[in-house]
Amino acid sequence: MNLSFKHRGTAGIRTSLAVAAFFLSAGAASAETITMASTTSTEQSGLFSHLLPAFRKASGIDVKVVAVGTGQAIDMAKRGDADVLFVHDTAAEEKFVAEGFSARRYPVMYNDFVLVGPKADPAGTQGKDIAAALKKIATANAPFVSRGDKSGTDAAERRLWTQAGVADAGQPVPNDRKGTGYRECGCGMGPALNIAASSGAYVLADRGTWLSFKNRAGLAVLVEGDRRLFNQYGVMVVSPEKFPSLDSKGAQKFVDWVISPAGQQTIASYTIGGEQLFFPNAQAN
């Protein structure tokens, strides 16, 4: 009797464990997940590691991030391969909305670009005038690493070269007037900074990635504070009309949260070495 009782008890325990495992597995499988196409700057700066767990806690929704250049992120959203888009090229974002791929663009936060280069600054760029600095780099044929990857940073850099009178709007790059030291890496912000660090080159970087960058070698921020270096980020729900299979409701929950006081405060609270990386401005728009 005792042996029989123990046997039934063991079987019951095994059955209970199997049932529990089944429901845990089913619960894990049924957890809602949305896909976000975003930029390397938001990922490599560490912002999403800080931001997304707070959203998960508030909503129960997980976010899978695909971090690429802004141009690639927009192309991904246009194919219906992302539920939500979080990037930093205002002109391209407004075009995305105008073409019907999203009903609305929401400003979220900003930081700025900085010109980084060798501390010795052989081209004499240091100051607050980015146009003057780029002209000096071109004249000196100083080494300059361009991302050349259709990212938001790449788009900003192209505008700045044009504003400096060194490149013509709409012209392909590289352009000889940028100097013989100009090179494109076709890479993300982190790798571009690594190349600049190893070769003593100049590079335009978003401040968030720069602050989180560890391999600085002899690099330093040389130009900052020019209003033309302002860097705005926006977020958009990809159109459910164009792509009915997307999780537009989950995407809208993320947008609503990230522009809410709670989401904005979470962005503001992200710092490295006591320095704030991004500045929320959804409520100001």
PDB file of C-alpha atoms in Angstrom:
ATOM      1  CA  MET A   1       0.000   0.000   0.000  1.00  0.00           C
ATOM      2  CA  ASN A   2       2.708   2.431   0.969  1.00  0.00           C
ATOM      3  CA  LEU A   3       4.720   1.647  -2.139  1.00  0.00           C
ATOM      4  CA  SER A   4       1.611   2.014  -4.285  1.00  0.00           C
ATOM      5  CA  PHE A   5       0.768   5.327  -2.636  1.00  0.00           C
ATOM      6  CA  LYS A   6       4.298   6.660  -3.200  1.00  0.00           C
ATOM      7  CA  HIS A   7       4.183   5.569  -6.804  1.00  0.00           C
ATOM      8  CA  ARG A   8       0.912   7.398  -7.435  1.00  0.00           C
ATOM      9  CA  GLY A   9       2.306  10.468  -5.652  1.00  0.00           C
ATOM     10  CA  THR A  10       5.412  10.530  -7.818  1.00  0.00           C
ATOM     11  CA  ALA A  11       3.340  10.220 -10.969  1.00  0.00           C
ATOM     12  CA  GLY A  12       1.114  13.025  -9.753  1.00  0.00           C
ATOM     13  CA  ILE A  13       4.097  15.236  -9.112  1.00  0.00           C
ATOM     14  CA  ARG A  14       5.472  14.521 -12.570  1.00  0.00           C
ATOM     15  CA  THR A  15       2.108  15.260 -14.116  1.00  0.00           C
ATOM     16  CA  SER A  16       1.837  18.527 -12.189  1.00  0.00           C
ATOM     17  CA  LEU A  17       5.312  19.558 -13.260  1.00  0.00           C
ATOM     18  CA  ALA A  18       4.523  18.738 -16.872  1.00  0.00           C
ATOM     19  CA  VAL A  19       1.308  20.771 -16.731  1.00  0.00           C
ATOM     20  CA  ALA A  20       3.119  23.686 -15.091  1.00  0.00           C
ATOM     21  CA  ALA A  21       5.856  23.564 -17.732  1.00  0.00           C
ATOM     22  CA  PHE A  22       3.229  23.522 -20.462  1.00  0.00           C
ATOM     23  CA  PHE A  23       1.471  26.613 -19.172  1.00  0.00           C
ATOM     24  CA  LEU A  24       4.749  28.448 -18.558  1.00  0.00           C
ATOM     25  CA  SER A  25       5.799  27.619 -22.101  1.00  0.00           C
ATOM     26  CA  ALA A  26       2.429  28.701 -23.469  1.00  0.00           C
ATOM     27  CA  GLY A  27       2.603  31.930 -21.490  1.00  0.00           C
ATOM     28  CA  ALA A  28       6.084  32.695 -22.784  1.00  0.00           C
ATOM     29  CA  ALA A  29       5.050  31.941 -26.332  1.00  0.00           C
ATOM     30  CA  SER A  30       1.969  34.151 -26.108  1.00  0.00           C
ATOM     31  CA  ALA A  31       3.804  37.227 -24.726  1.00  0.00           C
ATOM     32  CA  GLU A  32       3.233  40.144 -27.124  1.00  0.00           C
ATOM     33  CA  THR A  33       6.291  41.287 -29.070  1.00  0.00           C
ATOM     34  CA  ILE A  34       6.565  44.159 -31.521  1.00  0.00           C
ATOM     35  CA  THR A  35       9.394  44.808 -33.958  1.00  0.00           C
ATOM     36  CA  MET A  36      11.041  48.219 -34.036  1.00  0.00           C
ATOM     37  CA  ALA A  37      13.244  49.441 -36.874  1.00  0.00           C
ATOM     38  CA  SER A  38      15.622  51.982 -35.420  1.00  0.00           C
ATOM     39  CA  THR A  39      19.061  53.524 -35.694  1.00  0.00           C
ATOM     40  CA  THR A  40      22.457  52.385 -34.523  1.00  0.00           C
ATOM     41  CA  SER A  41      22.731  55.524 -32.375  1.00  0.00           C
ATOM     42  CA  THR A  42      19.781  54.609 -30.145  1.00  0.00           C
ATOM     43  CA  GLU A  43      21.071  51.048 -29.808  1.00  0.00           C
ATOM     44  CA  GLN A  44      24.820  51.669 -29.459  1.00  0.00           C
ATOM     45  CA  SER A  45      24.334  54.537 -27.020  1.00  0.00           C
ATOM     46  CA  GLY A  46      22.649  52.082 -24.644  1.00  0.00           C
ATOM     47  CA  LEU A  47      19.361  54.000 -24.593  1.00  0.00           C
ATOM     48  CA  PHE A  48      17.164  51.027 -25.484  1.00  0.00           C
ATOM     49  CA  SER A  49      18.705  48.868 -22.762  1.00  0.00           C
ATOM     50  CA  HIS A  50      17.444  51.547 -20.361  1.00  0.00           C
ATOM     51  CA  LEU A  51      14.167  52.446 -22.066  1.00  0.00           C
ATOM     52  CA  LEU A  52      12.631  49.173 -23.220  1.00  0.00           C
ATOM     53  CA  PRO A  53      12.584  47.323 -19.877  1.00  0.00           C
ATOM     54  CA  ALA A  54      10.584  50.243 -18.464  1.00  0.00           C
ATOM     55  CA  PHE A  55       8.108  49.936 -21.347  1.00  0.00           C
ATOM     56  CA  ARG A  56       7.926  46.170 -20.828  1.00  0.00           C
ATOM     57  CA  LYS A  57       7.119  46.714 -17.155  1.00  0.00           C
ATOM     58  CA  ALA A  58       4.417  49.264 -17.984  1.00  0.00           C
ATOM     59  CA  SER A  59       2.773  47.381 -20.847  1.00  0.00           C
ATOM     60  CA  GLY A  60       3.790  43.722 -20.788  1.00  0.00           C
ATOM     61  CA  ILE A  61       4.997  44.109 -24.377  1.00  0.00           C
ATOM     62  CA  ASP A  62       8.478  43.099 -25.510  1.00  0.00           C
ATOM     63  CA  VAL A  63      10.254  45.067 -28.238  1.00  0.00           C
ATOM     64  CA  LYS A  64      12.592  43.432 -30.729  1.00  0.00           C
ATOM     65  CA  VAL A  65      14.949  46.089 -32.093  1.00  0.00           C
ATOM     66  CA  VAL A  66      16.555  45.937 -35.533  1.00  0.00           C
ATOM     67  CA  ALA A  67      19.228  48.649 -35.390  1.00  0.00           C
ATOM     68  CA  VAL A  68      20.462  49.861 -38.784  1.00  0.00           C
ATOM     69  CA  GLY A  69      20.993  53.225 -40.468  1.00  0.00           C
ATOM     70  CA  THR A  70      17.903  55.429 -40.670  1.00  0.00           C
ATOM     71  CA  GLY A  71      17.608  54.922 -44.442  1.00  0.00           C
ATOM     72  CA  GLN A  72      17.681  51.152 -44.032  1.00  0.00           C
ATOM     73  CA  ALA A  73      15.227  51.349 -41.124  1.00  0.00           C
ATOM     74  CA  ILE A  74      12.785  53.340 -43.251  1.00  0.00           C
ATOM     75  CA  ASP A  75      13.159  50.877 -46.139  1.00  0.00           C
ATOM     76  CA  MET A  76      12.477  48.045 -43.702  1.00  0.00           C
ATOM     77  CA  ALA A  77       9.282  49.748 -42.514  1.00  0.00           C
ATOM     78  CA  LYS A  78       8.220  50.383 -46.112  1.00  0.00           C
ATOM     79  CA  ARG A  79       8.381  46.632 -46.723  1.00  0.00           C
ATOM     80  CA  GLY A  80       6.149  45.998 -43.735  1.00  0.00           C
ATOM     81  CA  ASP A  81       8.963  44.334 -41.785  1.00  0.00           C
ATOM     82  CA  ALA A  82       8.540  46.501 -38.674  1.00  0.00           C
ATOM     83  CA  ASP A  83       5.608  47.569 -36.523  1.00  0.00           C
ATOM     84  CA  VAL A  84       7.139  50.850 -35.391  1.00  0.00           C
ATOM     85  CA  LEU A  85       9.874  53.158 -36.689  1.00  0.00           C
ATOM     86  CA  PHE A  86      12.192  55.203 -34.401  1.00  0.00           C
ATOM     87  CA  VAL A  87      14.739  57.254 -36.384  1.00  0.00           C
ATOM     88  CA  HIS A  88      16.387  60.668 -36.823  1.00  0.00           C
ATOM     89  CA  ASP A  89      16.022  62.202 -40.271  1.00  0.00           C
ATOM     90  CA  THR A  90      13.075  64.600 -40.119  1.00  0.00           C
ATOM     91  CA  ALA A  91      12.849  65.189 -43.884  1.00  0.00           C
ATOM     92  CA  ALA A  92      12.839  61.447 -44.635  1.00  0.00           C
ATOM     93  CA  GLU A  93      10.331  60.815 -41.832  1.00  0.00           C
ATOM     94  CA  GLU A  94       7.934  63.450 -43.168  1.00  0.00           C
ATOM     95  CA  LYS A  95       8.217  61.899 -46.631  1.00  0.00           C
ATOM     96  CA  PHE A  96       7.459  58.482 -45.091  1.00  0.00           C
ATOM     97  CA  VAL A  97       4.224  59.901 -43.660  1.00  0.00           C
ATOM     98  CA  ALA A  98       3.353  61.792 -46.867  1.00  0.00           C
ATOM     99  CA  GLU A  99       3.656  58.544 -48.842  1.00  0.00           C
ATOM    100  CA  GLY A 100       1.082  56.910 -46.573  1.00  0.00           C
ATOM    101  CA  PHE A 101       3.376  54.554 -44.681  1.00  0.00           C
ATOM    102  CA  SER A 102       2.329  56.113 -41.364  1.00  0.00           C
ATOM    103  CA  ALA A 103      -0.553  58.302 -40.253  1.00  0.00           C
ATOM    104  CA  ARG A 104       1.608  60.555 -38.090  1.00  0.00           C
ATOM    105  CA  ARG A 105       5.162  61.339 -37.029  1.00  0.00           C
ATOM    106  CA  TYR A 106       5.694  62.050 -33.326  1.00  0.00           C
ATOM    107  CA  PRO A 107       8.764  64.009 -32.177  1.00  0.00           C
ATOM    108  CA  VAL A 108      10.289  62.196 -29.201  1.00  0.00           C
ATOM    109  CA  MET A 109      13.674  63.576 -28.173  1.00  0.00           C
ATOM    110  CA  TYR A 110      16.804  65.291 -29.396  1.00  0.00           C
ATOM    111  CA  ASN A 111      20.511  65.484 -28.850  1.00  0.00           C
ATOM    112  CA  ASP A 112      23.208  66.877 -31.122  1.00  0.00           C
ATOM    113  CA  PHE A 113      25.991  65.943 -33.484  1.00  0.00           C
ATOM    114  CA  VAL A 114      29.601  66.717 -32.688  1.00  0.00           C
ATOM    115  CA  LEU A 115      32.714  66.839 -34.832  1.00  0.00           C
ATOM    116  CA  VAL A 116      35.260  64.469 -33.322  1.00  0.00           C
ATOM    117  CA  GLY A 117      38.900  64.393 -34.305  1.00  0.00           C
ATOM    118  CA  PRO A 118      42.509  64.142 -33.108  1.00  0.00           C
ATOM    119  CA  LYS A 119      43.185  66.178 -29.967  1.00  0.00           C
ATOM    120  CA  ALA A 120      46.082  67.880 -31.773  1.00  0.00           C
ATOM    121  CA  ASP A 121      43.538  69.059 -34.401  1.00  0.00           C
ATOM    122  CA  PRO A 122      45.972  69.358 -37.346  1.00  0.00           C
ATOM    123  CA  ALA A 123      43.293  70.964 -39.560  1.00  0.00           C
ATOM    124  CA  GLY A 124      42.528  73.652 -36.940  1.00  0.00           C
ATOM    125  CA  THR A 125      38.814  72.914 -36.734  1.00  0.00           C
ATOM    126  CA  GLN A 126      38.115  73.588 -33.054  1.00  0.00           C
ATOM    127  CA  GLY A 127      35.248  75.978 -32.335  1.00  0.00           C
ATOM    128  CA  LYS A 128      31.492  76.275 -32.821  1.00  0.00           C
ATOM    129  CA  ASP A 129      31.262  76.705 -36.608  1.00  0.00           C
ATOM    130  CA  ILE A 130      30.780  73.334 -38.301  1.00  0.00           C
ATOM    131  CA  ALA A 131      30.822  74.800 -41.830  1.00  0.00           C
ATOM    132  CA  ALA A 132      34.171  76.489 -41.244  1.00  0.00           C
ATOM    133  CA  ALA A 133      35.543  73.285 -39.727  1.00  0.00           C
ATOM    134  CA  LEU A 134      34.567  71.159 -42.733  1.00  0.00           C
ATOM    135  CA  LYS A 135      36.120  73.693 -45.115  1.00  0.00           C
ATOM    136  CA  LYS A 136      39.382  73.465 -43.162  1.00  0.00           C
ATOM    137  CA  ILE A 137      39.304  69.651 -43.300  1.00  0.00           C
ATOM    138  CA  ALA A 138      38.783  69.745 -47.062  1.00  0.00           C
ATOM    139  CA  THR A 139      41.518  72.351 -47.622  1.00  0.00           C
ATOM    140  CA  ALA A 140      44.012  70.417 -45.499  1.00  0.00           C
ATOM    141  CA  ASN A 141      43.122  67.094 -47.164  1.00  0.00           C
ATOM    142  CA  ALA A 142      42.763  65.798 -43.611  1.00  0.00           C
ATOM    143  CA  PRO A 143      41.521  62.233 -43.038  1.00  0.00           C
ATOM    144  CA  PHE A 144      37.747  62.152 -42.556  1.00  0.00           C
ATOM    145  CA  VAL A 145      35.624  59.044 -41.989  1.00  0.00           C
ATOM    146  CA  SER A 146      32.094  59.257 -43.393  1.00  0.00           C
ATOM    147  CA  ARG A 147      29.552  56.594 -42.538  1.00  0.00           C
ATOM    148  CA  GLY A 148      28.205  56.570 -46.096  1.00  0.00           C
ATOM    149  CA  ASP A 149      25.394  54.239 -45.061  1.00  0.00           C
ATOM    150  CA  LYS A 150      22.247  56.326 -45.696  1.00  0.00           C
ATOM    151  CA  SER A 151      21.787  56.743 -41.952  1.00  0.00           C
ATOM    152  CA  GLY A 152      20.398  59.821 -40.239  1.00  0.00           C
ATOM    153  CA  THR A 153      23.944  60.836 -39.354  1.00  0.00           C
ATOM    154  CA  ASP A 154      25.035  60.339 -42.959  1.00  0.00           C
ATOM    155  CA  ALA A 155      22.131  62.502 -44.186  1.00  0.00           C
ATOM    156  CA  ALA A 156      23.043  65.229 -41.692  1.00  0.00           C
ATOM    157  CA  GLU A 157      26.697  65.080 -42.737  1.00  0.00           C
ATOM    158  CA  ARG A 158      25.777  65.458 -46.417  1.00  0.00           C
ATOM    159  CA  ARG A 159      23.694  68.541 -45.610  1.00  0.00           C
ATOM    160  CA  LEU A 160      26.561  70.028 -43.635  1.00  0.00           C
ATOM    161  CA  TRP A 161      29.085  69.524 -46.437  1.00  0.00           C
ATOM    162  CA  THR A 162      26.650  71.281 -48.786  1.00  0.00           C
ATOM    163  CA  GLN A 163      26.063  74.143 -46.335  1.00  0.00           C
ATOM    164  CA  ALA A 164      29.834  74.518 -46.037  1.00  0.00           C
ATOM    165  CA  GLY A 165      30.022  75.054 -49.800  1.00  0.00           C
ATOM    166  CA  VAL A 166      32.292  72.042 -50.164  1.00  0.00           C
ATOM    167  CA  ALA A 167      29.792  69.739 -51.870  1.00  0.00           C
ATOM    168  CA  ASP A 168      26.921  70.415 -54.234  1.00  0.00           C
ATOM    169  CA  ALA A 169      23.422  69.383 -53.163  1.00  0.00           C
ATOM    170  CA  GLY A 170      22.436  66.129 -54.802  1.00  0.00           C
ATOM    171  CA  GLN A 171      25.943  65.263 -55.940  1.00  0.00           C
ATOM    172  CA  PRO A 172      27.260  61.784 -55.286  1.00  0.00           C
ATOM    173  CA  VAL A 173      29.969  61.234 -52.710  1.00  0.00           C
ATOM    174  CA  PRO A 174      32.887  61.101 -52.374  1.00  0.00           C
ATOM    175  CA  ASN A 175      33.360  64.557 -53.832  1.00  0.00           C
ATOM    176  CA  ASP A 176      36.890  65.760 -54.621  1.00  0.00           C
ATOM    177  CA  ARG A 177      36.253  69.084 -52.903  1.00  0.00           C
ATOM    178  CA  LYS A 178      36.001  67.273 -49.581  1.00  0.00           C
ATOM    179  CA  GLY A 179      39.732  66.622 -49.860  1.00  0.00           C
ATOM    180  CA  THR A 180      41.770  63.536 -50.598  1.00  0.00           C
ATOM    181  CA  GLY A 181      41.472  62.358 -47.004  1.00  0.00           C
ATOM    182  CA  TYR A 182      37.682  61.784 -47.274  1.00  0.00           C
ATOM    183  CA  ARG A 183      36.676  58.124 -47.030  1.00  0.00           C
ATOM    184  CA  GLU A 184      33.358  56.283 -46.663  1.00  0.00           C
ATOM    185  CA  CYS A 185      33.192  53.170 -44.498  1.00  0.00           C
ATOM    186  CA  GLY A 186      29.587  52.109 -45.194  1.00  0.00           C
ATOM    187  CA  CYS A 187      29.329  51.279 -41.506  1.00  0.00           C
ATOM    188  CA  GLY A 188      27.580  52.169 -38.259  1.00  0.00           C
ATOM    189  CA  MET A 189      28.552  54.897 -35.826  1.00  0.00           C
ATOM    190  CA  GLY A 190      30.593  52.683 -33.507  1.00  0.00           C
ATOM    191  CA  PRO A 191      32.769  51.213 -36.294  1.00  0.00           C
ATOM    192  CA  ALA A 192      33.226  54.686 -37.834  1.00  0.00           C
ATOM    193  CA  LEU A 193      34.509  55.969 -34.493  1.00  0.00           C
ATOM    194  CA  ASN A 194      36.825  52.973 -34.199  1.00  0.00           C
ATOM    195  CA  ILE A 195      38.283  53.715 -37.644  1.00  0.00           C
ATOM    196  CA  ALA A 196      38.765  57.374 -36.714  1.00  0.00           C
ATOM    197  CA  ALA A 197      40.442  56.385 -33.444  1.00  0.00           C
ATOM    198  CA  SER A 198      42.866  54.004 -35.159  1.00  0.00           C
ATOM    199  CA  SER A 199      43.729  56.368 -38.032  1.00  0.00           C
ATOM    200  CA  GLY A 200      43.640  59.801 -36.378  1.00  0.00           C
ATOM    201  CA  ALA A 201      40.751  60.932 -38.570  1.00  0.00           C
ATOM    202  CA  TYR A 202      37.882  63.362 -38.149  1.00  0.00           C
ATOM    203  CA  VAL A 203      34.295  62.059 -37.988  1.00  0.00           C
ATOM    204  CA  LEU A 204      30.808  63.439 -37.392  1.00  0.00           C
ATOM    205  CA  ALA A 205      29.135  61.552 -34.537  1.00  0.00           C
ATOM    206  CA  ASP A 206      25.929  61.751 -32.566  1.00  0.00           C
ATOM    207  CA  ARG A 207      26.713  62.750 -29.005  1.00  0.00           C
ATOM    208  CA  GLY A 208      24.942  59.731 -27.493  1.00  0.00           C
ATOM    209  CA  THR A 209      27.183  57.203 -29.231  1.00  0.00           C
ATOM    210  CA  TRP A 210      30.266  59.325 -28.550  1.00  0.00           C
ATOM    211  CA  LEU A 211      29.544  59.447 -24.813  1.00  0.00           C
ATOM    212  CA  SER A 212      29.141  55.661 -24.672  1.00  0.00           C
ATOM    213  CA  PHE A 213      32.194  55.027 -26.904  1.00  0.00           C
ATOM    214  CA  LYS A 214      35.114  53.486 -24.994  1.00  0.00           C
ATOM    215  CA  ASN A 215      37.913  53.276 -27.574  1.00  0.00           C
ATOM    216  CA  ARG A 216      38.582  57.009 -27.861  1.00  0.00           C
ATOM    217  CA  ALA A 217      42.377  56.800 -28.171  1.00  0.00           C
ATOM    218  CA  GLY A 218      43.504  60.338 -29.097  1.00  0.00           C
ATOM    219  CA  LEU A 219      40.083  61.608 -30.166  1.00  0.00           C
ATOM    220  CA  ALA A 220      38.231  64.574 -28.675  1.00  0.00           C
ATOM    221  CA  VAL A 221      35.150  66.677 -29.414  1.00  0.00           C
ATOM    222  CA  LEU A 222      36.368  69.649 -31.462  1.00  0.00           C
ATOM    223  CA  VAL A 223      33.184  71.316 -32.746  1.00  0.00           C
ATOM    224  CA  GLU A 224      29.898  71.504 -30.840  1.00  0.00           C
ATOM    225  CA  GLY A 225      27.132  73.985 -30.110  1.00  0.00           C
ATOM    226  CA  ASP A 226      26.369  75.023 -33.701  1.00  0.00           C
ATOM    227  CA  ARG A 227      22.567  75.121 -34.173  1.00  0.00           C
ATOM    228  CA  ARG A 228      23.060  73.185 -37.428  1.00  0.00           C
ATOM    229  CA  LEU A 229      24.182  70.201 -35.330  1.00  0.00           C
ATOM    230  CA  PHE A 230      20.744  69.763 -33.738  1.00  0.00           C
ATOM    231  CA  ASN A 231      19.577  66.124 -33.986  1.00  0.00           C
ATOM    232  CA  GLN A 232      15.835  65.398 -33.663  1.00  0.00           C
ATOM    233  CA  TYR A 233      14.345  61.893 -33.292  1.00  0.00           C
ATOM    234  CA  GLY A 234      10.833  60.843 -34.308  1.00  0.00           C
ATOM    235  CA  VAL A 235       8.655  57.754 -33.890  1.00  0.00           C
ATOM    236  CA  MET A 236       5.924  56.396 -36.169  1.00  0.00           C
ATOM    237  CA  VAL A 237       3.463  53.498 -36.218  1.00  0.00           C
ATOM    238  CA  VAL A 238       3.732  51.721 -39.575  1.00  0.00           C
ATOM    239  CA  SER A 239       0.429  51.889 -41.461  1.00  0.00           C
ATOM    240  CA  PRO A 240      -2.008  49.040 -40.693  1.00  0.00           C
ATOM    241  CA  GLU A 241      -3.862  49.967 -43.898  1.00  0.00           C
ATOM    242  CA  LYS A 242      -0.824  49.079 -45.976  1.00  0.00           C
ATOM    243  CA  PHE A 243       0.196  46.127 -43.797  1.00  0.00           C
ATOM    244  CA  PRO A 244      -2.805  44.613 -41.954  1.00  0.00           C
ATOM    245  CA  SER A 245      -0.709  41.821 -40.448  1.00  0.00           C
ATOM    246  CA  LEU A 246       1.408  44.223 -38.372  1.00  0.00           C
ATOM    247  CA  ASP A 247       0.806  44.730 -34.656  1.00  0.00           C
ATOM    248  CA  SER A 248      -0.266  48.349 -34.992  1.00  0.00           C
ATOM    249  CA  LYS A 249      -2.054  48.315 -31.638  1.00  0.00           C
ATOM    250  CA  GLY A 250       1.095  47.224 -29.827  1.00  0.00           C
ATOM    251  CA  ALA A 251       3.107  49.766 -31.801  1.00  0.00           C
ATOM    252  CA  GLN A 252       0.685  52.547 -30.853  1.00  0.00           C
ATOM    253  CA  LYS A 253       0.976  51.533 -27.200  1.00  0.00           C
ATOM    254  CA  PHE A 254       4.732  52.029 -27.463  1.00  0.00           C
ATOM    255  CA  VAL A 255       4.335  55.412 -29.156  1.00  0.00           C
ATOM    256  CA  ASP A 256       1.771  56.558 -26.591  1.00  0.00           C
ATOM    257  CA  TRP A 257       4.063  55.495 -23.758  1.00  0.00           C
ATOM    258  CA  VAL A 258       7.317  56.944 -25.112  1.00  0.00           C
ATOM    259  CA  ILE A 259       5.731  60.390 -25.632  1.00  0.00           C
ATOM    260  CA  SER A 260       3.926  60.250 -22.266  1.00  0.00           C
ATOM    261  CA  PRO A 261       5.399  61.875 -19.129  1.00  0.00           C
ATOM    262  CA  ALA A 262       6.544  58.431 -17.934  1.00  0.00           C
ATOM    263  CA  GLY A 263       8.349  57.610 -21.176  1.00  0.00           C
ATOM    264  CA  GLN A 264       9.828  61.083 -21.472  1.00  0.00           C
ATOM    265  CA  GLN A 265      11.143  60.956 -17.921  1.00  0.00           C
ATOM    266  CA  THR A 266      12.708  57.553 -18.618  1.00  0.00           C
ATOM    267  CA  ILE A 267      14.565  59.040 -21.596  1.00  0.00           C
ATOM    268  CA  ALA A 268      15.721  62.012 -19.516  1.00  0.00           C
ATOM    269  CA  SER A 269      16.988  59.752 -16.740  1.00  0.00           C
ATOM    270  CA  TYR A 270      19.455  57.929 -18.998  1.00  0.00           C
ATOM    271  CA  THR A 271      22.952  59.228 -18.283  1.00  0.00           C
ATOM    272  CA  ILE A 272      26.564  58.142 -18.709  1.00  0.00           C
ATOM    273  CA  GLY A 273      29.081  59.534 -16.277  1.00  0.00           C
ATOM    274  CA  GLY A 274      26.439  61.913 -14.987  1.00  0.00           C
ATOM    275  CA  GLU A 275      25.843  63.384 -18.466  1.00  0.00           C
ATOM    276  CA  GLN A 276      22.402  63.180 -20.059  1.00  0.00           C
ATOM    277  CA  LEU A 277      22.468  61.663 -23.562  1.00  0.00           C
ATOM    278  CA  PHE A 278      18.995  62.492 -24.910  1.00  0.00           C
ATOM    279  CA  PHE A 279      16.556  65.306 -24.151  1.00  0.00           C
ATOM    280  CA  PRO A 280      12.815  64.527 -24.390  1.00  0.00           C
ATOM    281  CA  ASN A 281      10.740  67.088 -26.283  1.00  0.00           C
ATOM    282  CA  ALA A 282       7.484  65.337 -27.220  1.00  0.00           C
ATOM    283  CA  GLN A 283       5.482  67.646 -24.982  1.00  0.00           C
ATOM    284  CA  ALA A 284       7.035  70.720 -26.613  1.00  0.00           C
ATOM    285  CA  ASN A 285       5.707  69.800 -30.073  1.00  0.00           C
TER     286      ASN A 285
END
